[in-house]
Tab-separated table of C-alpha atoms in Angstrom:
chain	number	residue	atom	x	y	z
A	12	UNK	CA	175.338	221.738	123.496
A	13	UNK	CA	176.902	218.633	125.050
A	14	UNK	CA	177.347	215.578	122.822
A	15	UNK	CA	175.361	213.430	125.272
A	16	UNK	CA	172.632	214.367	127.734
A	17	UNK	CA	171.893	212.412	130.887
A	18	UNK	CA	169.187	211.994	133.491
A	19	UNK	CA	170.255	210.404	136.786
A	20	UNK	CA	167.806	208.549	139.019
A	21	UNK	CA	169.012	207.902	142.562
A	22	UNK	CA	171.049	211.087	142.847
A	23	UNK	CA	171.348	210.970	146.655
A	24	UNK	CA	172.866	207.489	146.756
A	25	UNK	CA	176.413	206.428	147.569
A	26	UNK	CA	177.411	205.604	143.996
A	27	UNK	CA	175.746	208.566	142.257
A	28	UNK	CA	178.726	210.965	142.557
A	29	UNK	CA	180.857	208.527	140.557
A	30	UNK	CA	178.329	208.677	137.754
A	31	UNK	CA	178.243	212.466	137.949
A	32	UNK	CA	182.032	212.579	137.681
A	33	UNK	CA	181.992	210.199	134.711
A	34	UNK	CA	179.313	212.224	132.921
A	35	UNK	CA	181.305	215.402	133.499
A	36	UNK	CA	184.579	213.812	132.370
A	37	UNK	CA	183.078	212.898	128.994
A	38	UNK	CA	181.959	216.462	128.360
A	39	UNK	CA	178.323	215.456	128.645
A	40	UNK	CA	175.537	217.242	130.492
A	41	UNK	CA	173.310	216.128	133.372
A	42	UNK	CA	169.993	217.788	132.604
A	43	UNK	CA	167.817	216.217	135.325
A	44	UNK	CA	168.433	214.372	138.586
A	45	UNK	CA	165.806	212.549	140.636
A	46	UNK	CA	165.664	211.150	144.161
A	47	UNK	CA	163.130	210.827	146.964
A	48	UNK	CA	165.770	212.392	149.241
A	49	UNK	CA	166.747	216.020	148.790
A	50	UNK	CA	170.294	215.496	150.132
A	51	UNK	CA	171.843	216.100	146.732
A	52	UNK	CA	174.140	219.055	147.347
A	53	UNK	CA	176.827	217.095	145.490
A	54	UNK	CA	175.116	218.238	142.283
A	55	UNK	CA	176.571	221.703	142.831
A	56	UNK	CA	180.065	220.256	142.501
A	57	UNK	CA	179.438	218.729	139.101
A	58	UNK	CA	176.324	220.219	137.511
A	59	UNK	CA	175.108	223.319	139.383
A	60	UNK	CA	172.451	224.026	136.751
A	61	UNK	CA	170.989	220.501	136.795
A	62	UNK	CA	167.227	220.429	137.405
A	63	UNK	CA	166.115	218.280	140.335
A	64	UNK	CA	162.863	216.429	141.038
A	65	UNK	CA	161.692	214.295	143.973
A	66	UNK	CA	159.714	211.561	142.197
A	67	UNK	CA	159.451	209.634	138.949
A	68	UNK	CA	156.021	211.176	138.460
A	69	UNK	CA	157.547	214.634	138.629
A	70	UNK	CA	160.297	213.538	136.248
A	71	UNK	CA	157.716	212.179	133.814
A	72	UNK	CA	155.948	215.526	133.883
A	73	UNK	CA	159.234	217.396	133.434
A	74	UNK	CA	159.998	215.388	130.310
A	75	UNK	CA	156.917	216.882	128.710
A	76	UNK	CA	158.827	220.186	128.684
A	77	UNK	CA	158.875	221.516	125.088
A	78	UNK	CA	162.667	221.860	125.262
A	79	UNK	CA	162.854	218.048	125.568
A	80	UNK	CA	159.976	217.221	123.269
A	81	UNK	CA	162.291	215.616	120.720
A	82	UNK	CA	163.681	213.085	123.181
A	83	UNK	CA	161.870	210.103	121.692
A	84	UNK	CA	163.131	210.996	118.234
A	85	UNK	CA	166.714	211.716	119.270
A	86	UNK	CA	169.497	209.734	117.683
A	87	UNK	CA	170.458	206.427	119.287
A	88	UNK	CA	173.233	207.033	121.762
A	89	UNK	CA	172.692	210.725	122.469
A	90	UNK	CA	170.495	210.534	125.588
A	91	UNK	CA	170.896	208.281	128.603
A	92	UNK	CA	169.005	207.533	131.792
A	93	UNK	CA	171.439	206.470	134.519
A	94	UNK	CA	170.019	204.352	137.351
A	95	UNK	CA	171.594	204.350	140.836
A	96	UNK	CA	168.527	203.250	142.787
A	97	UNK	CA	167.996	200.173	145.013
A	98	UNK	CA	168.010	196.833	143.210
A	99	UNK	CA	164.267	196.199	143.354
A	100	UNK	CA	163.575	199.480	141.521
A	101	UNK	CA	165.857	198.789	138.583
A	102	UNK	CA	163.306	197.108	136.328
A	103	UNK	CA	160.595	199.798	136.605
A	104	UNK	CA	163.208	202.527	136.174
A	105	UNK	CA	164.698	200.738	133.150
A	106	UNK	CA	161.204	200.512	131.691
A	107	UNK	CA	160.689	204.231	132.346
A	108	UNK	CA	163.915	205.143	130.564
A	109	UNK	CA	163.348	202.954	127.521
A	110	UNK	CA	159.730	204.045	127.103
A	111	UNK	CA	160.845	207.693	127.163
A	112	UNK	CA	163.361	207.091	124.386
A	113	UNK	CA	166.533	206.887	126.472
A	114	UNK	CA	169.305	204.338	126.401
A	115	UNK	CA	169.821	203.153	129.963
A	116	UNK	CA	172.935	202.744	132.115
A	117	UNK	CA	172.103	200.770	135.252
A	118	UNK	CA	173.998	199.760	138.360
A	119	UNK	CA	174.109	196.043	139.121
A	120	UNK	CA	172.037	193.933	139.087
A	121	UNK	CA	169.755	194.763	136.183
A	122	UNK	CA	167.070	192.523	137.664
A	123	UNK	CA	166.450	189.976	140.405
A	124	UNK	CA	164.688	187.315	138.317
A	125	UNK	CA	165.158	185.679	134.933
A	126	UNK	CA	161.668	186.743	133.889
A	127	UNK	CA	162.550	190.375	134.548
A	128	UNK	CA	165.686	190.049	132.416
A	129	UNK	CA	163.585	188.655	129.579
A	130	UNK	CA	161.204	191.583	129.991
A	131	UNK	CA	164.115	194.018	129.703
A	132	UNK	CA	165.169	192.330	126.453
A	133	UNK	CA	161.610	192.644	125.157
A	134	UNK	CA	161.527	196.355	126.021
A	135	UNK	CA	164.867	196.931	124.291
A	136	UNK	CA	163.410	195.487	121.102
A	137	UNK	CA	160.145	197.384	121.479
A	138	UNK	CA	161.730	200.803	121.951
A	139	UNK	CA	164.889	200.238	119.862
A	140	UNK	CA	167.119	201.324	122.746
A	141	UNK	CA	169.811	199.577	124.767
A	142	UNK	CA	170.408	198.802	128.441
A	143	UNK	CA	173.975	198.734	129.777
A	144	UNK	CA	174.951	197.312	133.177
A	145	UNK	CA	177.828	198.619	135.306
A	146	UNK	CA	180.173	195.651	135.739
A	147	UNK	CA	183.472	197.388	136.275
A	148	UNK	CA	185.787	194.602	137.479
A	149	UNK	CA	186.125	193.175	133.978
A	150	UNK	CA	187.659	196.529	132.998
A	151	UNK	CA	190.140	196.666	135.881
A	152	UNK	CA	193.718	196.769	134.461
A	153	UNK	CA	194.849	193.800	136.591
A	154	UNK	CA	191.856	191.706	135.527
A	155	UNK	CA	192.405	192.587	131.868
A	156	UNK	CA	196.071	191.643	132.182
A	157	UNK	CA	195.136	188.329	133.809
A	158	UNK	CA	192.548	187.611	131.109
A	159	UNK	CA	195.156	188.229	128.411
A	160	UNK	CA	197.497	185.727	130.079
A	161	UNK	CA	194.716	183.165	130.453
A	162	UNK	CA	193.639	183.583	126.838
A	163	UNK	CA	197.208	182.859	125.769
A	164	UNK	CA	197.489	179.897	128.112
A	165	UNK	CA	194.236	178.305	126.985
A	166	UNK	CA	195.017	178.902	123.332
A	167	UNK	CA	197.301	175.873	123.707
A	168	UNK	CA	195.142	172.994	122.508
A	169	UNK	CA	197.224	170.559	124.523
A	170	UNK	CA	196.138	172.212	127.800
A	171	UNK	CA	193.336	170.078	129.187
A	172	UNK	CA	193.512	170.473	132.966
A	173	UNK	CA	191.226	173.037	134.598
A	174	UNK	CA	192.668	175.590	136.987
A	175	UNK	CA	191.821	175.451	140.685
A	176	UNK	CA	190.635	178.880	141.803
A	177	UNK	CA	189.542	180.189	145.193
A	178	UNK	CA	187.823	183.533	145.689
A	179	UNK	CA	187.231	184.972	149.159
A	180	UNK	CA	185.558	188.304	149.799
A	181	UNK	CA	184.760	189.514	153.301
A	182	UNK	CA	183.397	192.990	153.935
A	183	UNK	CA	181.981	193.768	157.360
A	184	UNK	CA	178.802	195.788	157.829
A	185	UNK	CA	177.631	197.676	160.893
A	186	UNK	CA	174.207	197.486	162.617
A	187	UNK	CA	172.738	199.954	160.091
A	188	UNK	CA	172.928	197.302	157.380
A	189	UNK	CA	170.162	195.165	158.835
A	190	UNK	CA	167.824	198.171	158.717
A	191	UNK	CA	168.696	198.883	155.106
A	192	UNK	CA	166.992	197.673	151.925
A	193	UNK	CA	170.313	195.957	151.172
A	194	UNK	CA	169.575	193.349	153.869
A	195	UNK	CA	166.051	192.645	152.616
A	196	UNK	CA	166.274	189.729	150.185
A	197	UNK	CA	163.052	190.867	148.475
A	198	UNK	CA	164.644	194.224	147.660
A	199	UNK	CA	168.320	193.343	147.234
A	200	UNK	CA	168.178	189.726	146.095
A	201	UNK	CA	170.585	188.424	148.714
A	202	UNK	CA	174.328	188.555	149.219
A	203	UNK	CA	174.935	187.034	145.777
A	204	UNK	CA	173.373	189.977	143.918
A	205	UNK	CA	174.119	192.764	146.359
A	206	UNK	CA	177.730	191.835	147.183
A	207	UNK	CA	178.886	189.060	144.896
A	208	UNK	CA	177.628	189.990	141.442
A	209	UNK	CA	180.771	191.885	140.422
A	210	UNK	CA	182.944	188.938	141.413
A	211	UNK	CA	180.793	186.406	139.592
A	212	UNK	CA	180.956	188.589	136.485
A	213	UNK	CA	184.737	188.795	136.856
A	214	UNK	CA	185.008	185.004	137.189
A	215	UNK	CA	182.875	184.498	134.081
A	216	UNK	CA	184.994	187.018	132.168
A	217	UNK	CA	188.191	185.185	133.131
A	218	UNK	CA	187.150	181.540	133.089
A	219	UNK	CA	183.966	181.285	131.035
A	220	UNK	CA	180.284	180.770	131.780
A	221	UNK	CA	179.626	178.059	134.386
A	222	UNK	CA	178.286	174.718	133.238
A	223	UNK	CA	177.207	173.920	136.806
A	224	UNK	CA	177.360	175.240	140.352
A	225	UNK	CA	176.729	174.116	143.898
A	226	UNK	CA	175.904	175.998	147.106
A	227	UNK	CA	177.306	174.760	150.422
A	228	UNK	CA	176.132	177.553	152.703
A	229	UNK	CA	173.633	180.313	152.049
A	230	UNK	CA	172.441	182.740	154.712
A	231	UNK	CA	171.648	186.434	154.782
A	232	UNK	CA	175.295	187.088	155.706
A	233	UNK	CA	177.304	184.309	154.046
A	234	UNK	CA	177.449	182.519	150.711
A	235	UNK	CA	179.779	179.613	150.014
A	236	UNK	CA	179.845	177.374	146.996
A	237	UNK	CA	181.599	176.346	143.788
A	238	UNK	CA	181.418	176.874	140.031
A	239	UNK	CA	182.522	174.615	137.197
A	240	UNK	CA	183.602	176.725	134.204
A	241	UNK	CA	185.371	175.838	130.931
A	242	UNK	CA	188.700	176.971	132.344
A	243	UNK	CA	188.473	176.479	136.101
A	244	UNK	CA	186.912	174.874	139.118
A	245	UNK	CA	186.132	177.806	141.403
A	246	UNK	CA	185.442	177.768	145.131
A	247	UNK	CA	183.982	181.023	146.462
A	248	UNK	CA	183.167	182.456	149.867
A	249	UNK	CA	181.359	185.760	150.450
A	250	UNK	CA	180.642	187.229	153.871
A	251	UNK	CA	179.545	190.423	155.589
A	252	UNK	CA	180.217	189.041	159.069
A	253	UNK	CA	182.917	190.837	161.051
A	254	UNK	CA	184.130	187.590	162.635
A	255	UNK	CA	185.143	186.298	159.186
A	256	UNK	CA	187.720	189.069	158.794
A	257	UNK	CA	191.386	188.147	159.311
A	258	UNK	CA	192.430	188.814	162.897
A	259	UNK	CA	195.107	191.368	162.043
A	260	UNK	CA	193.357	193.177	159.216
A	261	UNK	CA	193.562	196.954	159.233
A	262	UNK	CA	190.854	197.413	156.644
A	263	UNK	CA	187.188	196.343	156.753
A	264	UNK	CA	187.421	194.045	153.774
A	265	UNK	CA	189.569	191.348	152.205
A	266	UNK	CA	189.602	190.192	148.585
A	267	UNK	CA	191.752	187.308	147.377
A	268	UNK	CA	191.930	185.322	144.170
A	269	UNK	CA	194.209	182.358	144.529
A	270	UNK	CA	195.305	179.940	141.869
């Protein structure tokens, strides 16, 4: 029996195969996968014996299976629900996982409102389980190396001047994007949560939690503003507009951090 057992919700999505690969690489087992789409042939590559269901209702019923009847009494850390669904579904799916006795691993963002984040904290306490968010940039080797250098630099008590930092991220999207849930602010939360959240987390990891911020431009396709953090004054610009790409770029996106 695998040391950890997983259920994956959102198995037909773009990011799901990365979770499947990670589960496999740790020697764990994917016991159930769920999605409203049945285009999940990728399961055969990683977990050919994984059971598949088409709705959360069907998953709820499946979890009544006697072979899983001890799930709510299982040791902390042994069973996980992994969430790869659209942003607006994260909170109900987190609630589902916690109430069924699972720790939860969730793609960003955990929630779209502060009240929903507080509700997640309440549910963690109620069910004595934990929720973990995928925020991978803070674990990137280059970011960890930079953080180590910054920690050493700011350990000098004589250093008082904040750094000046500029972050630009442009990633073009085709016509399909405006038909997707990703473009619907009610479902995605806007460019800041759907595109920028990893970069904001990275900036906080490097320079500290902002004491203030300002927004200069905010549309469905652009976000420009600034952050004041303990270590830096940060200007940021996020865009999904093709015309914001550099003229000679060969790739559909550009990411720069400049000191």
